[in-house]
Structures are given as structure tokens and as C-alpha cells.
Amino acid sequence: MERDWTPDELAHAGPEHLDPGFVSRFDRKQGHPDPAGDLDLLRSHGLSADSVVVDLGAGTGQFAVPAARAFGRVVAVEVSPAMRDVLRERAAAEGLATLECVRGGFLTYEHSGPPADAVFTRHALHQLPDFWKVLALHRIAGMLRPGGILRIHDLVYDVPAQRIEEFVESWLEDAPEDPATGYTREDLAEHIRTEHSTFRWLLEPMLTATGFEIADASFRGSVYASYTCVRR
Ligand SMILES: C[S@@+](CC[C@H](N)C(=O)[O-])C[C@H]1O[C@@H](n2cnc3c(N)ncnc32)[C@H](O)[C@@H]1O
């Protein structure tokens, strides 16, 4: 899909994700989300030790590594060389034959082999503006078998347009203060200014238009969204 009108994913990956210093502190900053809930959810949709899972924007492998212990083939796709270095080191240390680390992104990863049973993506889709989210979701639908699962975690505003300013102010006010162990007010303000988190009432029609049925959507604090979607 690389044409003269497609963006350079690396240039839009978020400068911090390309910075080896930031990447070395990334796990501590974002915490260690327990993968068990997502693994169980995928199992509840029929995934097993033979299944194929693609993790788009896999970062340091916080989900891809445990997923590779549970499923038959896990492709960890990452656009940032610094993230990929950590991912590869971790994959080598684990010695998991089921884990593949691949260079690419939402708009460039070319899936090969049997179609994916699930695509997982956490806190990465917001790197793309809405036009490109639609193309990314369309591409994801093309990687999945019919009935396959798209599991998304991301920052999505579950807020009506009339309340957005009030919501943003209260979100920023409650942000943690230590940048080493969380996303501070400054981090969140930068996210709003420079990244492309969208509204729930825009994302959901995008999912439907690209061939997904939304099986479940849950929100924490009107912004931390988790979606389970079934590829029609
Ligand atoms: C906040 S990190 C999340 C990493 C991982 N998913 C996790 O939850 O630990 C966002 C990741 O998305 C990656 N990313 C940025 N732009 C991307 C793109 N166009 N396609 C795929 N991944 C991208 C970044 O390099 C970064 O590793």
C-alpha cells in the first residue's frame, strides 16, 4: 500500500517511541497490564494452541510474549526500531518459536500464511488520523478469517461534543504526577494536541463500515476503551 499519497508510518509513530531512552523506561511508565484477561477473552472466542494472532504496534511485547506462550503463531508487528530491539531481545530470551517480530505498521504489514484468528492492538491505533484508521481497519479485516476477532485497547473519547472541554479538564486534573510511573498532565495534554485519539461515536461507525460487528465495548473513565469485534 505504499504510494505517493500514503504517509510514512515511522514519521508518525510518536517521537518518544523511536527514542531508545524512552523505550528503556516504557514498561515502568505504562505499567504491566495483566495479559490474562485478553488471553481468556480470545480463548472464549475459540482461540487455542493452534491459533494465529497478530499484535499490531506490539511495543516491547507485553502482550505478544504471553500470547506466544498460549497460541500457535504470534506475529508482533512494530514500526519503531527501538521498540523492535527490545522486543527481539525479549523474544530471544524467552526462546519462543511461536513468536515472530516483524518490521511494519498498520498500513504496511503484509500478512502471509493462514489468515489470523485474532488481531490485537493496544494504545497504537490513535497514532493514525481517522482517514488512516479506516484504511488500517480495512486492512485488519483483510488479515482475519471470517469470525476472527479484533481486540482493541485504546484512548477513545466516550464524550459528547458539548462536554469535551469539561471532560478534558477533569481528565488532566486527575493525571498522576510521577512521569516515571504514569502519564502525567503534560503527557496527556501532548497526547490530545499531537495524537489522533477519536470519539467513540466516530470509531464505532468506522468499525462497522470496515466489516466488523462490535461484540463488546467497555470504557474506563470515558477514555480508556476496550473493544471486541468480530470480523463478518
Ligand atoms: C503506547 S505504545 C504501546 C505498545 C504496546 N502495544 C503495549 O501496549 O505495550 C504504541 C506503539 O505503537 C507503535 N506505532 C506507532 N505508529 C504505528 C503504526 N503506524 N503502526 C503500528 N504501530 C505503530 C509505536 O512504535 C509503539 O510501540
Coordinates of N, CA and C and ligand atoms in Angstrom, one line a residue:
M1 N 0.8 -1.2 0.0 CA 0.0 0.0 0.0 C 0.9 1.3 0.0
E2 N 2.2 1.1 -0.3 CA 3.0 2.4 -0.3 C 2.9 3.1 -1.6
R3 N 2.2 4.2 -1.6 CA 2.0 5.0 -2.8 C 2.5 6.5 -2.5
D4 N 2.4 7.4 -3.5 CA 2.9 8.7 -3.2 C 2.0 9.5 -2.3
W5 N 0.8 8.9 -2.0 CA -0.1 9.6 -1.1 C -0.3 8.9 0.3
T6 N 0.6 7.9 0.5 CA 0.5 7.2 1.8 C 1.5 7.8 2.8
P7 N 1.2 7.9 4.1 CA 2.1 8.5 5.0 C 3.3 7.6 5.4
D8 N 4.3 8.2 5.9 CA 5.5 7.5 6.4 C 5.1 7.1 7.8
E9 N 4.8 5.8 8.1 CA 4.4 5.5 9.4 C 5.4 5.7 10.5
L10 N 6.7 5.6 10.1 CA 7.8 5.9 11.1 C 7.7 7.3 11.5
A11 N 7.5 8.2 10.5 CA 7.5 9.7 10.9 C 6.3 10.0 11.8
H12 N 5.3 9.2 11.8 CA 4.1 9.5 12.6 C 4.0 8.5 13.8
A13 N 5.0 7.8 14.1 CA 5.0 6.8 15.2 C 5.0 7.3 16.6
G14 N 5.2 8.7 16.7 CA 5.4 9.3 18.0 C 6.8 9.3 18.3
P15 N 7.5 10.5 18.4 CA 8.9 10.6 18.6 C 9.4 9.8 19.8
E16 N 8.6 9.8 20.8 CA 9.1 9.0 22.0 C 9.3 7.6 21.8
H17 N 8.4 7.0 20.9 CA 8.5 5.6 20.6 C 9.8 5.2 19.8
L18 N 10.4 6.2 19.2 CA 11.6 6.0 18.5 C 12.9 6.3 19.3
D19 N 12.7 6.8 20.5 CA 13.8 7.2 21.4 C 14.2 6.0 22.3
P20 N 15.4 5.5 22.1 CA 15.8 4.3 22.9 C 15.7 4.6 24.4
G21 N 16.0 5.8 24.8 CA 15.9 6.2 26.3 C 14.5 6.0 26.8
F22 N 13.5 6.6 26.0 CA 12.1 6.5 26.4 C 11.7 5.0 26.4
V23 N 12.1 4.3 25.4 CA 11.7 2.9 25.2 C 12.3 2.0 26.4
S24 N 13.5 2.4 26.9 CA 14.0 1.6 28.0 C 13.2 1.8 29.3
R25 N 12.5 3.0 29.4 CA 11.7 3.3 30.6 C 10.2 3.0 30.3
F26 N 9.9 2.5 29.1 CA 8.5 2.4 28.7 C 7.7 1.5 29.6
D27 N 8.2 0.3 29.9 CA 7.4 -0.7 30.7 C 7.0 -0.1 32.1
R28 N 8.0 0.6 32.7 CA 7.7 1.1 34.0 C 6.7 2.2 33.9
K29 N 6.8 3.0 32.9 CA 5.8 4.1 32.7 C 4.4 3.7 32.4
Q30 N 4.3 2.7 31.5 CA 2.9 2.3 31.2 C 2.4 1.2 32.1
G31 N 3.3 0.7 33.0 CA 2.8 -0.4 33.9 C 2.9 -1.7 33.2
H32 N 2.3 -2.7 33.9 CA 2.4 -4.1 33.3 C 1.0 -4.7 33.2
P33 N 0.2 -4.3 32.2 CA -1.2 -4.7 32.1 C -1.2 -6.3 32.1
D34 N -2.0 -6.8 32.9 CA -2.1 -8.3 33.0 C -2.7 -8.9 31.7
P35 N -1.9 -9.7 31.0 CA -2.5 -10.2 29.8 C -3.6 -11.3 29.9
A36 N -3.8 -11.8 31.2 CA -4.7 -12.9 31.4 C -6.1 -12.7 30.8
G37 N -6.6 -11.5 31.1 CA -8.0 -11.2 30.7 C -8.1 -11.3 29.1
D38 N -7.1 -10.7 28.4 CA -7.2 -10.7 27.0 C -7.0 -12.2 26.4
L39 N -6.1 -12.9 27.1 CA -5.9 -14.3 26.6 C -7.1 -15.1 26.8
D40 N -7.8 -14.9 28.0 CA -9.0 -15.7 28.3 C -10.1 -15.3 27.3
L41 N -10.2 -14.0 27.0 CA -11.2 -13.5 26.1 C -11.0 -14.1 24.7
L42 N -9.8 -14.2 24.2 CA -9.5 -14.8 22.9 C -9.9 -16.3 23.0
R43 N -9.5 -16.9 24.1 CA -9.9 -18.4 24.2 C -11.4 -18.5 24.2
S44 N -12.1 -17.6 24.8 CA -13.6 -17.7 24.9 C -14.2 -17.6 23.5
H45 N -13.4 -17.0 22.5 CA -13.9 -16.9 21.2 C -13.3 -18.0 20.3
G46 N -12.8 -19.1 21.0 CA -12.3 -20.3 20.2 C -10.9 -20.4 19.9
L47 N -10.0 -19.4 20.3 CA -8.6 -19.5 20.0 C -8.0 -20.5 20.9
S48 N -7.0 -21.2 20.3 CA -6.4 -22.3 21.1 C -4.9 -22.4 20.7
A49 N -4.2 -23.4 21.1 CA -2.8 -23.6 20.8 C -2.4 -23.6 19.4
D50 N -3.4 -23.7 18.5 CA -3.1 -23.7 17.0 C -3.3 -22.3 16.4
S51 N -3.8 -21.4 17.1 CA -4.3 -20.2 16.5 C -3.2 -19.2 16.1
V52 N -3.6 -18.3 15.2 CA -2.6 -17.3 14.7 C -3.1 -15.9 15.2
V53 N -2.2 -15.2 15.8 CA -2.5 -13.9 16.4 C -1.5 -12.8 15.9
V54 N -2.0 -11.7 15.4 CA -1.2 -10.6 15.0 C -1.3 -9.5 16.0
D55 N -0.2 -9.0 16.6 CA -0.2 -7.9 17.5 C 0.4 -6.6 16.8
L56 N -0.5 -5.7 16.5 CA -0.1 -4.5 15.7 C 0.3 -3.4 16.6
G57 N 1.6 -2.9 16.5 CA 2.1 -1.9 17.4 C 2.4 -2.6 18.7
A58 N 3.2 -3.7 18.6 CA 3.4 -4.6 19.8 C 4.3 -4.0 20.8
G59 N 5.0 -2.9 20.6 CA 5.8 -2.3 21.6 C 6.9 -3.2 22.1
T60 N 7.0 -3.3 23.4 CA 8.1 -4.1 24.0 C 7.6 -5.6 24.1
G61 N 6.4 -5.9 23.6 CA 6.0 -7.3 23.7 C 5.2 -7.7 24.9
Q62 N 4.7 -6.7 25.6 CA 4.0 -7.0 26.8 C 2.8 -8.0 26.6
F63 N 2.1 -7.9 25.5 CA 1.1 -8.8 25.2 C 1.6 -10.0 24.3
A64 N 2.4 -9.6 23.3 CA 2.9 -10.6 22.3 C 3.6 -11.8 23.0
V65 N 4.4 -11.5 24.0 CA 5.2 -12.6 24.6 C 4.3 -13.6 25.3
P66 N 3.4 -13.1 26.2 CA 2.5 -14.1 26.8 C 1.6 -14.8 25.8
A67 N 1.2 -14.0 24.8 CA 0.3 -14.6 23.8 C 1.0 -15.8 23.0
A68 N 2.4 -15.6 22.8 CA 3.1 -16.6 22.1 C 3.3 -17.9 23.0
R69 N 3.1 -17.8 24.3 CA 3.1 -19.0 25.1 C 1.7 -19.7 25.0
A70 N 0.7 -19.0 24.6 CA -0.7 -19.5 24.6 C -1.1 -20.0 23.2
F71 N -0.6 -19.4 22.1 CA -1.1 -19.6 20.8 C -0.1 -20.2 19.9
G72 N -0.5 -20.6 18.7 CA 0.4 -21.3 17.8 C 1.4 -20.4 17.0
R73 N 0.9 -19.2 16.7 CA 1.8 -18.3 15.9 C 1.4 -16.9 16.3
V74 N 2.4 -16.1 16.8 CA 2.1 -14.7 17.2 C 3.1 -13.9 16.4
V75 N 2.5 -13.0 15.6 CA 3.3 -12.0 14.8 C 3.3 -10.7 15.5
A76 N 4.4 -10.2 16.1 CA 4.5 -9.0 16.8 C 5.0 -7.9 15.8
V77 N 4.1 -7.0 15.4 CA 4.5 -6.1 14.3 C 4.8 -4.7 15.0
E78 N 5.9 -4.2 14.6 CA 6.3 -2.9 15.2 C 7.1 -2.0 14.2
V79 N 6.7 -0.8 14.2 CA 7.3 0.2 13.3 C 8.6 0.8 13.8
S80 N 8.7 0.9 15.2 CA 9.9 1.6 15.8 C 11.1 0.6 15.9
P81 N 12.2 1.0 15.4 CA 13.4 0.1 15.6 C 13.8 0.0 17.0
A82 N 13.6 1.0 17.9 CA 14.0 0.9 19.3 C 13.1 -0.1 20.0
M83 N 11.8 0.0 19.7 CA 10.8 -1.0 20.3 C 11.2 -2.4 19.8
R84 N 11.5 -2.5 18.5 CA 11.7 -3.8 17.9 C 13.0 -4.4 18.6
D85 N 14.0 -3.6 18.9 CA 15.2 -4.2 19.6 C 14.8 -4.8 20.9
V86 N 14.0 -4.1 21.7 CA 13.6 -4.7 23.0 C 12.8 -5.9 22.8
L87 N 11.9 -5.9 21.8 CA 11.0 -7.0 21.5 C 11.8 -8.2 21.1
R88 N 12.8 -8.0 20.3 CA 13.7 -9.1 19.8 C 14.5 -9.7 20.9
E89 N 15.0 -8.8 21.8 CA 15.8 -9.3 22.9 C 15.0 -10.2 23.8
R90 N 13.7 -9.7 24.0 CA 12.8 -10.4 24.9 C 12.4 -11.7 24.3
A91 N 12.2 -11.7 23.0 CA 11.8 -12.9 22.3 C 12.9 -13.9 22.3
A92 N 14.2 -13.5 22.2 CA 15.3 -14.4 22.2 C 15.5 -15.0 23.6
A93 N 15.3 -14.1 24.6 CA 15.5 -14.6 26.0 C 14.4 -15.6 26.3
E94 N 13.2 -15.5 25.7 CA 12.1 -16.4 26.0 C 12.3 -17.7 25.2
G95 N 13.0 -17.6 24.1 CA 13.2 -18.7 23.2 C 11.9 -19.3 22.7
L96 N 10.9 -18.4 22.3 CA 9.6 -18.9 21.9 C 9.6 -19.0 20.4
A97 N 9.5 -20.3 19.9 CA 9.5 -20.5 18.5 C 8.2 -20.0 17.9
T98 N 7.2 -19.7 18.7 CA 5.9 -19.3 18.2 C 5.8 -17.7 18.0
L99 N 6.9 -17.0 18.4 CA 6.8 -15.6 18.3 C 7.7 -15.0 17.2
E100 N 7.1 -14.2 16.3 CA 7.8 -13.6 15.2 C 7.8 -12.1 15.4
C101 N 9.0 -11.5 15.2 CA 9.0 -10.0 15.3 C 9.2 -9.4 13.9
V102 N 8.3 -8.6 13.5 CA 8.3 -8.1 12.2 C 8.3 -6.6 12.1
R103 N 9.0 -6.1 11.2 CA 9.0 -4.6 10.9 C 7.8 -4.2 10.1
G104 N 7.0 -3.3 10.6 CA 5.9 -2.8 9.8 C 4.9 -2.1 10.7
G105 N 3.8 -1.7 10.1 CA 2.8 -1.0 10.9 C 1.4 -1.3 10.3
F106 N 0.4 -0.5 10.8 CA -1.0 -0.8 10.4 C -1.1 -0.7 8.8
L107 N -0.4 0.2 8.2 CA -0.6 0.5 6.8 C 0.4 -0.3 5.9
T108 N 1.4 -1.0 6.5 CA 2.4 -1.6 5.7 C 2.6 -3.1 6.0
Y109 N 2.2 -3.6 7.1 CA 2.3 -5.0 7.4 C 1.6 -5.8 6.4
E110 N 2.3 -6.8 5.8 CA 1.6 -7.7 4.9 C 1.5 -9.1 5.5
H111 N 0.3 -9.5 5.8 CA 0.2 -10.8 6.5 C 0.4 -11.9 5.4
S112 N 1.1 -13.0 5.8 CA 1.2 -14.1 5.0 C 0.9 -15.4 5.8
G113 N 0.7 -16.5 5.1 CA 0.3 -17.7 5.8 C -1.2 -17.7 6.0
P114 N -1.7 -18.7 6.8 CA -3.1 -18.8 7.1 C -3.6 -17.5 7.7
P115 N -4.8 -17.1 7.4 CA -5.4 -15.8 8.0 C -5.3 -15.9 9.5
A116 N -5.3 -14.7 10.1 CA -5.2 -14.6 11.5 C -6.6 -14.9 12.1
D117 N -6.5 -15.6 13.3 CA -7.7 -15.8 14.1 C -8.0 -14.6 15.0
A118 N -7.0 -13.8 15.3 CA -7.2 -12.6 16.1 C -6.2 -11.6 15.7
V119 N -6.6 -10.3 15.8 CA -5.6 -9.2 15.7 C -5.8 -8.4 17.0
F120 N -4.7 -8.2 17.7 CA -4.7 -7.4 18.9 C -4.0 -6.1 18.7
T121 N -4.5 -5.0 19.3 CA -3.7 -3.8 19.2 C -4.0 -2.9 20.4
R122 N -3.0 -2.5 21.1 CA -3.2 -1.7 22.3 C -2.4 -0.4 22.3
H123 N -3.2 0.7 22.4 CA -2.7 2.0 22.5 C -1.8 2.4 21.3
A124 N -2.2 2.0 20.2 CA -1.4 2.2 19.0 C -2.3 2.8 17.8
L125 N -3.5 2.4 17.7 CA -4.4 2.9 16.6 C -4.5 4.4 16.6
H126 N -4.4 5.0 17.8 CA -4.5 6.5 17.9 C -3.4 7.2 17.2
Q127 N -2.3 6.5 16.8 CA -1.2 7.2 16.1 C -1.7 7.6 14.7
L128 N -2.8 7.0 14.2 CA -3.3 7.3 12.9 C -4.5 8.3 12.9
P129 N -4.5 9.3 12.0 CA -5.7 10.1 11.8 C -6.8 9.3 11.4
D130 N -8.1 9.8 11.5 CA -9.3 9.0 11.2 C -9.3 8.4 9.8
F131 N -8.9 9.2 8.8 CA -8.9 8.6 7.5 C -8.1 7.4 7.4
W132 N -6.9 7.4 8.1 CA -6.0 6.3 8.0 C -6.4 5.2 9.0
K133 N -7.2 5.5 10.0 CA -7.7 4.4 10.9 C -8.6 3.6 10.0
V134 N -9.4 4.2 9.2 CA -10.4 3.4 8.3 C -9.6 2.5 7.4
L135 N -8.5 3.0 6.8 CA -7.7 2.1 6.0 C -7.1 1.0 6.8
A136 N -6.6 1.3 8.0 CA -6.0 0.3 8.8 C -7.0 -0.8 9.2
L137 N -8.2 -0.3 9.6 CA -9.2 -1.3 10.0 C -9.6 -2.2 8.8
H138 N -9.7 -1.6 7.6 CA -10.0 -2.4 6.4 C -8.9 -3.4 6.2
R139 N -7.6 -3.0 6.4 CA -6.5 -3.9 6.2 C -6.6 -5.0 7.2
I140 N -6.9 -4.7 8.5 CA -7.0 -5.7 9.5 C -8.1 -6.7 9.2
A141 N -9.2 -6.2 8.7 CA -10.3 -7.1 8.3 C -9.8 -8.1 7.2
G142 N -8.9 -7.6 6.4 CA -8.3 -8.5 5.3 C -7.4 -9.5 5.9
M143 N -6.8 -9.3 7.0 CA -5.9 -10.3 7.6 C -6.6 -11.4 8.4
L144 N -7.8 -11.1 8.8 CA -8.6 -12.0 9.7 C -9.4 -13.0 8.9
R145 N -9.6 -14.2 9.4 CA -10.6 -15.1 8.8 C -12.0 -14.6 9.2
P146 N -13.0 -14.9 8.4 CA -14.4 -14.6 8.9 C -14.6 -15.2 10.2
G147 N -15.2 -14.4 11.1 CA -15.4 -14.8 12.5 C -14.2 -14.5 13.4
G148 N -13.1 -14.1 12.8 CA -11.9 -13.7 13.6 C -12.2 -12.5 14.5
I149 N -11.3 -12.4 15.5 CA -11.5 -11.3 16.5 C -10.5 -10.2 16.4
L150 N -11.0 -9.0 16.5 CA -10.2 -7.8 16.6 C -10.4 -7.3 18.0
R151 N -9.3 -7.3 18.8 CA -9.3 -6.8 20.2 C -8.5 -5.5 20.2
I152 N -9.2 -4.4 20.5 CA -8.6 -3.1 20.6 C -8.6 -2.5 22.0
H153 N -7.5 -2.1 22.5 CA -7.5 -1.2 23.6 C -6.9 0.1 23.1
D154 N -7.6 1.2 23.5 CA -7.0 2.5 23.1 C -7.7 3.6 23.8
L155 N -7.1 4.8 23.6 CA -7.7 6.0 24.2 C -8.7 6.5 23.2
V156 N -10.0 6.5 23.5 CA -11.1 6.9 22.7 C -12.0 7.7 23.5
Y157 N -12.5 8.9 23.1 CA -13.3 9.7 23.9 C -14.8 9.3 23.8
D158 N -15.3 8.8 25.0 CA -16.7 8.5 25.1 C -17.4 9.7 25.7
V159 N -17.4 10.7 24.9 CA -17.9 12.0 25.4 C -18.6 12.8 24.3
P160 N -19.8 13.4 24.6 CA -20.4 14.2 23.5 C -19.6 15.4 23.2
A161 N -19.8 16.0 22.0 CA -19.0 17.2 21.6 C -19.2 18.3 22.6
Q162 N -20.5 18.4 23.2 CA -20.8 19.5 24.1 C -20.0 19.5 25.4
R163 N -19.5 18.3 25.7 CA -18.9 18.1 27.0 C -17.4 17.9 27.0
I164 N -16.8 18.1 25.8 CA -15.4 17.7 25.6 C -14.4 18.5 26.5
E165 N -14.6 19.8 26.5 CA -13.7 20.7 27.2 C -13.7 20.4 28.7
E166 N -14.9 20.2 29.2 CA -15.1 19.9 30.7 C -14.5 18.6 31.0
F167 N -14.7 17.6 30.1 CA -14.1 16.3 30.3 C -12.6 16.3 30.3
V168 N -12.0 17.0 29.3 CA -10.5 17.1 29.2 C -9.9 17.7 30.5
E169 N -10.5 18.8 30.9 CA -10.0 19.4 32.2 C -10.0 18.5 33.3
S170 N -11.1 17.7 33.5 CA -11.2 16.8 34.7 C -10.2 15.6 34.5
W171 N -10.1 15.2 33.2 CA -9.1 14.1 33.0 C -7.7 14.5 33.3
L172 N -7.3 15.7 32.9 CA -5.9 16.2 33.1 C -5.7 16.4 34.6
E173 N -6.7 16.9 35.3 CA -6.6 17.2 36.7 C -6.3 15.9 37.5
D174 N -6.8 14.8 37.1 CA -6.7 13.5 37.8 C -5.4 12.8 37.4
A175 N -4.6 13.3 36.5 CA -3.4 12.6 36.0 C -2.4 12.4 37.1
P176 N -1.7 11.2 37.1 CA -0.6 11.0 38.0 C 0.5 12.0 37.9
E177 N 1.3 12.2 39.0 CA 2.4 13.2 38.9 C 3.7 12.7 38.5
D178 N 4.0 11.4 38.8 CA 5.4 10.9 38.5 C 5.5 10.4 37.1
P179 N 6.2 11.1 36.2 CA 6.3 10.7 34.8 C 7.0 9.3 34.6
A180 N 7.7 8.8 35.7 CA 8.4 7.5 35.6 C 7.4 6.4 35.6
T181 N 6.3 6.6 36.3 CA 5.3 5.5 36.6 C 3.9 5.8 36.1
G182 N 3.8 6.8 35.2 CA 2.5 7.0 34.7 C 2.5 8.2 33.7
Y183 N 1.3 8.4 33.1 CA 1.2 9.5 32.1 C 0.7 10.8 32.8
T184 N 1.5 11.8 32.9 CA 1.2 13.0 33.6 C 0.3 13.9 32.9
R185 N -0.1 15.0 33.5 CA -0.9 16.0 32.9 C -0.3 16.5 31.6
E186 N 1.1 16.7 31.6 CA 1.8 17.2 30.4 C 1.7 16.1 29.3
D187 N 1.9 14.9 29.7 CA 1.8 13.8 28.7 C 0.5 13.7 28.1
L188 N -0.6 13.8 28.9 CA -2.0 13.7 28.4 C -2.3 14.9 27.5
A189 N -1.8 16.1 27.9 CA -2.1 17.3 27.1 C -1.4 17.1 25.7
E190 N -0.2 16.6 25.8 CA 0.6 16.4 24.5 C -0.2 15.4 23.6
H191 N -0.7 14.3 24.3 CA -1.5 13.3 23.5 C -2.6 14.0 22.8
I192 N -3.4 14.8 23.5 CA -4.5 15.5 22.9 C -4.1 16.4 21.7
R193 N -3.0 17.1 22.0 CA -2.5 18.1 21.0 C -2.0 17.4 19.7
T194 N -1.2 16.3 19.9 CA -0.4 15.8 18.8 C -0.8 14.4 18.3
E195 N -1.7 13.7 19.0 CA -2.0 12.4 18.5 C -3.5 12.4 18.1
H196 N -4.0 11.2 17.7 CA -5.3 11.2 17.0 C -6.3 10.3 17.6
S197 N -6.4 10.3 18.9 CA -7.5 9.6 19.6 C -8.8 10.2 19.1
T198 N -9.8 9.4 18.8 CA -11.0 9.9 18.2 C -12.2 9.7 19.2
F199 N -13.4 10.0 18.8 CA -14.5 9.9 19.6 C -15.1 8.5 19.3
R200 N -15.8 8.0 20.4 CA -16.5 6.7 20.3 C -17.5 6.7 19.2
W201 N -18.2 7.8 19.0 CA -19.3 7.9 18.0 C -18.7 8.1 16.6
L202 N -17.4 8.2 16.5 CA -16.8 8.1 15.1 C -16.1 6.8 14.9
L203 N -15.5 6.3 15.9 CA -14.8 5.0 15.8 C -15.8 3.8 15.5
E204 N -16.9 3.8 16.2 CA -17.8 2.7 16.0 C -18.4 2.5 14.6
P205 N -18.8 3.6 14.0 CA -19.2 3.5 12.5 C -18.0 3.1 11.6
M206 N -16.8 3.5 12.0 CA -15.6 3.0 11.2 C -15.5 1.5 11.3
L207 N -15.7 1.0 12.5 CA -15.6 -0.5 12.7 C -16.6 -1.2 11.8
T208 N -17.8 -0.7 11.9 CA -18.9 -1.3 11.2 C -18.7 -1.2 9.7
A209 N -18.2 0.0 9.2 CA -18.0 0.2 7.8 C -16.9 -0.7 7.2
T210 N -16.0 -1.1 8.1 CA -14.9 -1.9 7.6 C -15.1 -3.4 7.8
G211 N -16.3 -3.8 8.2 CA -16.6 -5.2 8.2 C -16.6 -5.9 9.5
F212 N -16.7 -5.1 10.6 CA -16.7 -5.7 12.0 C -18.1 -5.5 12.6
E213 N -18.4 -6.5 13.4 CA -19.5 -6.4 14.4 C -18.9 -6.2 15.7
I214 N -19.4 -5.2 16.4 CA -18.9 -4.9 17.8 C -19.6 -5.8 18.8
A215 N -18.8 -6.8 19.3 CA -19.4 -7.7 20.2 C -19.4 -7.1 21.6
D216 N -18.4 -6.3 21.9 CA -18.4 -5.7 23.3 C -17.5 -4.4 23.3
A217 N -18.0 -3.4 24.0 CA -17.2 -2.2 24.2 C -17.3 -1.8 25.6
S218 N -16.1 -1.6 26.2 CA -16.2 -1.1 27.6 C -15.2 0.0 27.8
F219 N -15.6 1.0 28.6 CA -14.8 2.2 28.8 C -14.5 2.4 30.3
R220 N -13.3 2.8 30.6 CA -12.9 3.2 31.9 C -12.6 4.7 31.9
G221 N -13.3 5.5 32.8 CA -13.0 6.9 32.8 C -13.4 7.6 31.5
S222 N -14.3 7.1 30.8 CA -14.8 7.8 29.5 C -13.7 7.9 28.4
V223 N -12.5 7.2 28.6 CA -11.5 7.4 27.6 C -10.7 6.1 27.4
Y224 N -10.5 5.2 28.4 CA -9.7 4.0 28.2 C -10.7 2.9 27.7
A225 N -10.6 2.7 26.3 CA -11.6 1.8 25.7 C -11.1 0.4 25.4
S226 N -11.9 -0.5 25.5 CA -11.6 -1.9 25.1 C -12.7 -2.4 24.2
Y227 N -12.4 -2.9 23.0 CA -13.4 -3.4 22.1 C -13.1 -4.8 21.7
T228 N -14.1 -5.6 21.6 CA -14.0 -6.9 21.0 C -14.9 -6.9 19.8
C229 N -14.3 -7.1 18.6 CA -15.1 -7.0 17.4 C -14.9 -8.3 16.6
V230 N -16.0 -8.7 15.9 CA -15.9 -10.0 15.1 C -15.9 -9.6 13.7
R231 N -15.0 -10.2 13.0 CA -14.9 -9.9 11.5 C -16.1 -10.7 10.8
R232 N -16.9 -9.9 10.1 CA -18.1 -10.6 9.5 C -17.7 -11.4 8.3
Ligands
LIG1 C1 2.0 3.3 23.5 S1 2.9 2.1 22.6 C2 2.0 0.6 23.0 C3 2.8 -0.7 22.8 C4 2.1 -2.0 23.1 N1 1.0 -2.2 22.3 C5 1.7 -2.1 24.6 O1 0.5 -1.9 24.8 O2 2.6 -2.2 25.4 C6 2.4 2.4 21.0 C7 3.2 1.6 19.9 O3 2.6 1.8 18.6 C8 3.7 1.8 17.7 N2 3.2 2.5 16.5 C9 3.2 3.8 16.2 N3 2.8 4.0 14.9 C10 2.4 2.8 14.5 C11 1.8 2.4 13.2 N4 1.5 3.2 12.2 N5 1.6 1.1 13.1 C12 1.9 0.2 14.1 N6 2.4 0.6 15.3 C13 2.7 1.9 15.5 C14 4.7 2.6 18.5 O4 6.0 2.4 17.9 C15 4.6 2.0 19.9 O5 5.4 0.9 20.0

